[in-house]
Amino acid sequence: MVIQVRGRVLEHLPDTMEEFFDENPEIGMANLVLTEMEHTKMWRDEVLFIHQRQQATSDYRENKRVRWIGSHAALTCHICLMRHVKSGVGSIGHFDNFCCWQFGEESSAHRDGIELMLDEIAYLSDGDADDGLVEVTITGGYEDERGDAAKNSMSLLQALQEDRRLVELRHFCVGPYNTKAAQDEKVGPHLRFGPKTAILKGMALDLKSQIIFPALFDWGQMSDFQTQIQDIARVKNGLQPLDTEDQRKTSDSTFKPKSLRNRAKEKMDKLKKDQQRSQEIAAKRRLSQVNNIPNLAMNSLRLKPTGINENAIKPFKSKFIDFHALRNDI
């Protein structure tokens, strides 16, 4: 599949971020406009908020209880927002470097997450899925000292390019376009690491107006944690929670937030278990050879002896067939 920029199809992806921005100046100009926008301090009503390594999709036409979807705290992480231009269905994913290249580029939660987001948009868009395309905005990934964010950025871009569906990339606000000196920080010290920090801390999509904008979710901190603790106690006592996102979701119009799992790690864990099982079987075979025990006997189940009522089975003895004897005769 291919990414397009302002209707121009990208036949290939450059190897570096610098080359990508040089070849696509329209993206850089759009990034500058986005970073000039003020952050909107978000409220709680009608907001579907996701945390790191989560993803969710919603359709405002069917579920008016979710008007905004968003996330925050994207430094080396990336927030990916998608919207279908015809149906208005929106999706959001919050990807970090654990999700992509740490366990190998061949198996990536970026690729799985992008595919899932586009699948859910197509499902909720229903008849409009093929009428129009999906626009994508990616933010995050400031210029950190170790360079983790740059790897994350290119891995996410590659995942978009590898999907079979056409997408229009509107913003790729990462790296130099999303970095500033930490002393210029104005939105709070809780998102500051080292001499540099990200310009865009959080992002949101208004599903009604279809506007994407920088956002702050301060209520997603201690006050939100305290409410969650209170709700746990209330549920245990059979009471209704004070606040729950489930009240703003419906099964037919909103896909609830779910974890973005690293498939490579799952494969590695399964491979490790298979290797341990193979080693156990090999050890049993070696032991059987040393002790002259047949392999069948080593792996057979030993059942606890039980009492048999001879009178009860007499009528059926004539129906039993000695298969071992029959096989020898053949």
GROMACS .gro file of C-alpha atoms in nm:
model
  330
    1MET     CA    1   0.000   0.000   0.000
    2VAL     CA    2   0.099   0.364  -0.040
    3ILE     CA    3   0.084   0.692   0.149
    4GLN     CA    4  -0.021   1.001  -0.042
    5VAL     CA    5   0.060   1.364   0.041
    6ARG     CA    6  -0.183   1.625  -0.098
    7GLY     CA    7  -0.297   1.375  -0.358
    8ARG     CA    8   0.059   1.286  -0.461
    9VAL     CA    9   0.137   0.917  -0.412
   10LEU     CA   10   0.466   0.830  -0.241
   11GLU     CA   11   0.624   0.547  -0.437
   12HIS     CA   12   0.881   0.482  -0.165
   13LEU     CA   13   0.982   0.597   0.181
   14PRO     CA   14   1.322   0.760   0.241
   15ASP     CA   15   1.561   0.599   0.487
   16THR     CA   16   1.579   0.902   0.716
   17MET     CA   17   1.341   1.158   0.858
   18GLU     CA   18   1.545   1.443   0.711
   19GLU     CA   19   1.505   1.303   0.361
   20PHE     CA   20   1.132   1.259   0.413
   21PHE     CA   21   1.085   1.624   0.509
   22ASP     CA   22   1.308   1.741   0.221
   23GLU     CA   23   1.098   1.546  -0.029
   24ASN     CA   24   0.764   1.650   0.122
   25PRO     CA   25   0.779   2.022   0.214
   26GLU     CA   26   0.397   2.036   0.234
   27ILE     CA   27   0.411   1.823   0.548
   28GLY     CA   28   0.661   2.060   0.708
   29MET     CA   29   0.440   2.362   0.638
   30ALA     CA   30   0.137   2.186   0.788
   31ASN     CA   31   0.344   2.094   1.093
   32LEU     CA   32   0.436   2.458   1.153
   33VAL     CA   33   0.070   2.561   1.144
   34LEU     CA   34  -0.019   2.286   1.391
   35THR     CA   35   0.252   2.378   1.643
   36GLU     CA   36   0.142   2.744   1.636
   37MET     CA   37  -0.198   2.646   1.777
   38GLU     CA   38  -0.260   2.686   2.150
   39HIS     CA   39  -0.331   2.379   2.360
   40THR     CA   40  -0.697   2.345   2.461
   41LYS     CA   41  -0.750   2.246   2.822
   42MET     CA   42  -0.992   1.958   2.791
   43TRP     CA   43  -1.298   1.879   3.001
   44ARG     CA   44  -1.435   1.536   3.088
   45ASP     CA   45  -1.786   1.534   2.940
   46GLU     CA   46  -1.818   1.357   2.603
   47VAL     CA   47  -1.443   1.284   2.596
   48LEU     CA   48  -1.294   0.942   2.524
   49PHE     CA   49  -0.936   0.949   2.655
   50ILE     CA   50  -0.678   0.677   2.593
   51HIS     CA   51  -0.348   0.608   2.768
   52GLN     CA   52  -0.012   0.498   2.633
   53ARG     CA   53  -0.020   0.172   2.430
   54GLN     CA   54  -0.395   0.197   2.376
   55GLN     CA   55  -0.622   0.250   2.076
   56ALA     CA   56  -0.992   0.332   2.025
   57THR     CA   57  -1.237   0.422   1.746
   58SER     CA   58  -1.574   0.600   1.754
   59ASP     CA   59  -1.860   0.718   1.528
   60TYR     CA   60  -2.033   1.039   1.640
   61ARG     CA   61  -2.330   0.979   1.409
   62GLU     CA   62  -2.437   0.683   1.623
   63ASN     CA   63  -2.292   0.774   1.962
   64LYS     CA   64  -2.337   1.136   2.067
   65ARG     CA   65  -2.187   1.057   2.408
   66VAL     CA   66  -1.837   1.054   2.256
   67ARG     CA   67  -1.764   1.379   2.073
   68TRP     CA   68  -1.389   1.411   2.139
   69ILE     CA   69  -1.118   1.144   2.135
   70GLY     CA   70  -0.769   1.224   2.257
   71SER     CA   71  -0.451   1.136   2.442
   72HIS     CA   72  -0.150   1.314   2.591
   73ALA     CA   73   0.204   1.272   2.733
   74ALA     CA   74   0.361   1.205   2.392
   75LEU     CA   75   0.736   1.268   2.413
   76THR     CA   76   0.923   0.981   2.248
   77CYS     CA   77   0.576   0.827   2.209
   78HIS     CA   78   0.350   0.907   1.913
   79ILE     CA   79  -0.020   0.989   1.891
   80CYS     CA   80  -0.182   0.880   1.565
   81LEU     CA   81  -0.520   1.031   1.475
   82MET     CA   82  -0.726   0.910   1.179
   83ARG     CA   83  -1.057   1.029   1.038
   84HIS     CA   84  -1.264   0.912   0.742
   85VAL     CA   85  -1.343   1.218   0.529
   86LYS     CA   86  -1.693   1.094   0.432
   87SER     CA   87  -1.828   0.911   0.738
   88GLY     CA   88  -1.645   1.119   1.000
   89VAL     CA   89  -1.548   0.807   1.196
   90GLY     CA   90  -1.234   0.877   1.400
   91SER     CA   91  -0.967   0.656   1.553
   92ILE     CA   92  -0.673   0.722   1.784
   93GLY     CA   93  -0.367   0.520   1.884
   94HIS     CA   94  -0.089   0.598   2.133
   95PHE     CA   95   0.231   0.417   2.028
   96ASP     CA   96   0.562   0.398   2.214
   97ASN     CA   97   0.900   0.252   2.123
   98PHE     CA   98   0.823  -0.070   2.312
   99CYS     CA   99   0.546  -0.125   2.056
  100CYS     CA  100   0.774  -0.117   1.754
  101TRP     CA  101   1.141  -0.193   1.713
  102GLN     CA  102   1.264  -0.323   2.050
  103PHE     CA  103   1.174  -0.682   1.959
  104GLY     CA  104   1.258  -0.658   1.590
  105GLU     CA  105   1.117  -0.463   1.299
  106GLU     CA  106   0.958  -0.768   1.136
  107SER     CA  107   0.695  -0.797   1.408
  108SER     CA  108   0.557  -0.464   1.520
  109ALA     CA  109   0.263  -0.339   1.722
  110HIS     CA  110   0.279  -0.037   1.492
  111ARG     CA  111   0.178  -0.251   1.197
  112ASP     CA  112  -0.087  -0.439   1.396
  113GLY     CA  113  -0.221  -0.117   1.550
  114ILE     CA  114  -0.245   0.070   1.219
  115GLU     CA  115  -0.425  -0.225   1.061
  116LEU     CA  116  -0.668  -0.243   1.354
  117MET     CA  117  -0.746   0.131   1.339
  118LEU     CA  118  -0.821   0.118   0.967
  119ASP     CA  119  -1.029  -0.199   1.007
  120GLU     CA  120  -1.244  -0.038   1.276
  121ILE     CA  121  -1.289   0.280   1.070
  122ALA     CA  122  -1.402   0.071   0.772
  123TYR     CA  123  -1.645  -0.127   0.989
  124LEU     CA  124  -1.810   0.178   1.148
  125SER     CA  125  -1.813   0.368   0.817
  126ASP     CA  126  -2.014   0.082   0.665
  127GLY     CA  127  -2.136   0.190   0.319
  128ASP     CA  128  -1.913   0.500   0.318
  129ALA     CA  129  -1.591   0.303   0.368
  130ASP     CA  130  -1.495   0.304   0.000
  131ASP     CA  131  -1.633   0.653  -0.067
  132GLY     CA  132  -1.349   0.882   0.033
  133LEU     CA  133  -1.028   0.806   0.217
  134VAL     CA  134  -0.871   0.827   0.562
  135GLU     CA  135  -0.663   1.127   0.668
  136VAL     CA  136  -0.380   1.070   0.917
  137THR     CA  137  -0.213   1.304   1.165
  138ILE     CA  138   0.093   1.187   1.363
  139THR     CA  139   0.248   1.390   1.645
  140GLY     CA  140   0.508   1.324   1.914
  141GLY     CA  141   0.861   1.196   1.887
  142TYR     CA  142   1.066   1.499   1.991
  143GLU     CA  143   1.445   1.495   1.939
  144ASP     CA  144   1.557   1.296   2.243
  145GLU     CA  145   1.923   1.240   2.323
  146ARG     CA  146   1.922   0.863   2.258
  147GLY     CA  147   1.737   0.884   1.927
  148ASP     CA  148   1.461   0.644   2.032
  149ALA     CA  149   1.189   0.876   1.906
  150ALA     CA  150   1.333   0.891   1.554
  151LYS     CA  151   1.326   0.510   1.529
  152ASN     CA  152   0.970   0.516   1.655
  153SER     CA  153   0.871   0.779   1.397
  154MET     CA  154   1.011   0.591   1.098
  155SER     CA  155   0.868   0.259   1.219
  156LEU     CA  156   0.521   0.412   1.238
  157LEU     CA  157   0.557   0.571   0.895
  158GLN     CA  158   0.668   0.236   0.751
  159ALA     CA  159   0.363   0.065   0.906
  160LEU     CA  160   0.136   0.313   0.725
  161GLN     CA  161   0.316   0.255   0.397
  162GLU     CA  162   0.287  -0.125   0.426
  163ASP     CA  163  -0.090  -0.131   0.480
  164ARG     CA  164  -0.299  -0.221   0.175
  165ARG     CA  165  -0.528   0.084   0.200
  166LEU     CA  166  -0.469   0.435   0.069
  167VAL     CA  167  -0.425   0.705   0.335
  168GLU     CA  168  -0.366   1.080   0.311
  169LEU     CA  169  -0.091   1.198   0.546
  170ARG     CA  170  -0.184   1.547   0.671
  171HIS     CA  171   0.073   1.595   0.949
  172PHE     CA  172   0.392   1.418   1.051
  173CYS     CA  173   0.481   1.654   1.334
  174VAL     CA  174   0.783   1.479   1.483
  175GLY     CA  175   1.154   1.536   1.530
  176PRO     CA  176   1.267   1.895   1.458
  177TYR     CA  177   0.908   2.016   1.407
  178ASN     CA  178   0.804   1.905   1.756
  179THR     CA  179   1.106   2.001   1.967
  180LYS     CA  180   1.189   2.305   2.177
  181ALA     CA  181   1.417   2.398   2.465
  182ALA     CA  182   1.291   2.279   2.802
  183GLN     CA  183   1.325   2.624   2.959
  184ASP     CA  184   1.060   2.746   2.716
  185GLU     CA  185   0.809   2.500   2.864
  186LYS     CA  186   0.478   2.669   2.947
  187VAL     CA  187   0.230   2.384   2.988
  188GLY     CA  188   0.365   2.224   3.305
  189PRO     CA  189   0.685   2.063   3.436
  190HIS     CA  190   0.543   1.707   3.447
  191LEU     CA  191   0.641   1.651   3.082
  192ARG     CA  192   1.000   1.771   3.082
  193PHE     CA  193   1.307   1.548   3.038
  194GLY     CA  194   1.658   1.682   2.975
  195PRO     CA  195   1.737   2.004   2.787
  196LYS     CA  196   1.464   1.950   2.525
  197THR     CA  197   1.093   1.873   2.530
  198ALA     CA  198   0.802   1.827   2.291
  199ILE     CA  199   0.594   2.120   2.167
  200LEU     CA  200   0.273   1.920   2.126
  201LYS     CA  201   0.196   1.732   2.448
  202GLY     CA  202  -0.148   1.598   2.365
  203MET     CA  203  -0.387   1.584   2.072
  204ALA     CA  204  -0.762   1.557   2.026
  205LEU     CA  205  -1.012   1.513   1.744
  206ASP     CA  206  -1.357   1.671   1.750
  207LEU     CA  207  -1.572   1.404   1.586
  208LYS     CA  208  -1.854   1.651   1.523
  209SER     CA  209  -1.657   1.933   1.360
  210GLN     CA  210  -1.375   1.702   1.237
  211ILE     CA  211  -1.113   1.945   1.371
  212ILE     CA  212  -0.781   1.816   1.509
  213PHE     CA  213  -0.610   2.033   1.771
  214PRO     CA  214  -0.344   2.028   2.049
  215ALA     CA  215  -0.497   1.940   2.386
  216LEU     CA  216  -0.415   1.909   2.755
  217PHE     CA  217  -0.578   1.647   2.976
  218ASP     CA  218  -0.476   1.759   3.325
  219TRP     CA  219  -0.768   1.570   3.478
  220GLY     CA  220  -0.603   1.249   3.361
  221GLN     CA  221  -0.356   1.282   3.650
  222MET     CA  222  -0.410   1.248   4.028
  223SER     CA  223  -0.777   1.350   4.037
  224ASP     CA  224  -0.860   1.084   3.780
  225PHE     CA  225  -0.663   0.824   3.979
  226GLN     CA  226  -0.851   0.912   4.298
  227THR     CA  227  -1.184   0.872   4.119
  228GLN     CA  228  -1.077   0.529   3.993
  229ILE     CA  229  -0.991   0.419   4.348
  230GLN     CA  230  -1.330   0.539   4.475
  231ASP     CA  231  -1.508   0.359   4.191
  232ILE     CA  232  -1.333   0.030   4.273
  233ALA     CA  233  -1.460   0.052   4.631
  234ARG     CA  234  -1.811   0.145   4.517
  235VAL     CA  235  -1.833  -0.145   4.272
  236LYS     CA  236  -1.719  -0.392   4.539
  237ASN     CA  237  -2.000  -0.265   4.762
  238GLY     CA  238  -2.256  -0.301   4.484
  239LEU     CA  239  -2.286   0.072   4.413
  240GLN     CA  240  -2.284   0.258   4.082
  241PRO     CA  241  -1.940   0.406   3.986
  242LEU     CA  242  -1.903   0.784   4.014
  243ASP     CA  243  -1.760   0.812   3.664
  244THR     CA  244  -1.706   0.549   3.399
  245GLU     CA  245  -1.619   0.578   3.033
  246ASP     CA  246  -1.851   0.284   2.962
  247GLN     CA  247  -2.142   0.523   3.016
  248ARG     CA  248  -2.030   0.707   2.702
  249LYS     CA  249  -1.984   0.403   2.477
  250THR     CA  250  -2.208   0.171   2.280
  251SER     CA  251  -2.107  -0.159   2.123
  252ASP     CA  252  -2.230  -0.061   1.776
  253SER     CA  253  -2.072   0.284   1.748
  254THR     CA  254  -1.757   0.285   1.960
  255PHE     CA  255  -1.471   0.038   1.991
  256LYS     CA  256  -1.352   0.062   2.350
  257PRO     CA  257  -0.985   0.135   2.428
  258LYS     CA  258  -0.769  -0.174   2.401
  259SER     CA  259  -0.401  -0.249   2.452
  260LEU     CA  260  -0.154  -0.240   2.165
  261ARG     CA  261   0.041  -0.561   2.220
  262ASN     CA  262   0.383  -0.639   2.084
  263ARG     CA  263   0.335  -0.956   1.879
  264ALA     CA  264   0.710  -1.014   1.867
  265LYS     CA  265   0.727  -1.053   2.244
  266GLU     CA  266   0.435  -1.297   2.238
  267LYS     CA  267   0.610  -1.503   1.970
  268MET     CA  268   0.933  -1.501   2.170
  269ASP     CA  269   0.751  -1.622   2.483
  270LYS     CA  270   0.583  -1.902   2.287
  271LEU     CA  271   0.914  -2.003   2.130
  272LYS     CA  272   1.074  -2.013   2.474
  273LYS     CA  273   0.798  -2.241   2.607
  274ASP     CA  274   0.829  -2.470   2.304
  275GLN     CA  275   1.205  -2.495   2.355
  276GLN     CA  276   1.159  -2.580   2.723
  277ARG     CA  277   0.908  -2.850   2.630
  278SER     CA  278   1.148  -2.996   2.373
  279GLN     CA  279   1.427  -3.003   2.630
  280GLU     CA  280   1.205  -3.185   2.878
  281ILE     CA  281   1.111  -3.449   2.620
  282ALA     CA  282   1.477  -3.495   2.521
  283ALA     CA  283   1.574  -3.538   2.887
  284LYS     CA  284   1.306  -3.805   2.932
  285ARG     CA  285   1.430  -3.993   2.628
  286ARG     CA  286   1.789  -3.989   2.752
  287LEU     CA  287   1.673  -4.118   3.090
  288SER     CA  288   1.473  -4.397   2.925
  289GLN     CA  289   1.778  -4.508   2.726
  290VAL     CA  290   1.996  -4.518   3.037
  291ASN     CA  291   1.740  -4.722   3.233
  292ASN     CA  292   1.627  -4.938   2.939
  293ILE     CA  293   1.270  -4.805   2.963
  294PRO     CA  294   1.063  -4.787   2.642
  295ASN     CA  295   0.967  -4.433   2.535
  296LEU     CA  296   0.599  -4.530   2.548
  297ALA     CA  297   0.629  -4.626   2.913
  298MET     CA  298   0.812  -4.304   2.998
  299ASN     CA  299   0.532  -4.085   2.858
  300SER     CA  300   0.232  -4.297   2.956
  301LEU     CA  301  -0.013  -4.194   3.227
  302ARG     CA  302  -0.021  -4.406   3.539
  303LEU     CA  303  -0.378  -4.439   3.655
  304LYS     CA  304  -0.473  -4.511   4.012
  305PRO     CA  305  -0.594  -4.875   4.050
  306THR     CA  306  -0.968  -4.907   4.098
  307GLY     CA  307  -1.186  -5.193   4.215
  308ILE     CA  308  -1.373  -5.378   3.939
  309ASN     CA  309  -1.706  -5.554   3.989
  310GLU     CA  310  -1.662  -5.879   3.794
  311ASN     CA  311  -2.034  -5.961   3.811
  312ALA     CA  312  -2.121  -5.629   3.652
  313ILE     CA  313  -1.901  -5.682   3.344
  314LYS     CA  314  -1.972  -6.054   3.282
  315PRO     CA  315  -2.253  -5.989   3.029
  316PHE     CA  316  -2.018  -5.772   2.821
  317LYS     CA  317  -1.705  -5.991   2.824
  318SER     CA  318  -1.820  -6.185   2.520
  319LYS     CA  319  -1.833  -5.860   2.321
  320PHE     CA  320  -1.473  -5.762   2.398
  321ILE     CA  321  -1.222  -5.815   2.117
  322ASP     CA  322  -0.855  -5.888   2.175
  323PHE     CA  323  -0.709  -5.647   1.919
  324HIS     CA  324  -0.350  -5.744   2.005
  325ALA     CA  325  -0.419  -6.108   1.926
  326LEU     CA  326  -0.609  -6.014   1.613
  327ARG     CA  327  -0.318  -5.803   1.491
  328ASN     CA  328  -0.072  -6.089   1.548
  329ASP     CA  329  -0.292  -6.326   1.346
  330ILE     CA  330  -0.297  -6.080   1.057
   0.00000   0.00000   0.00000
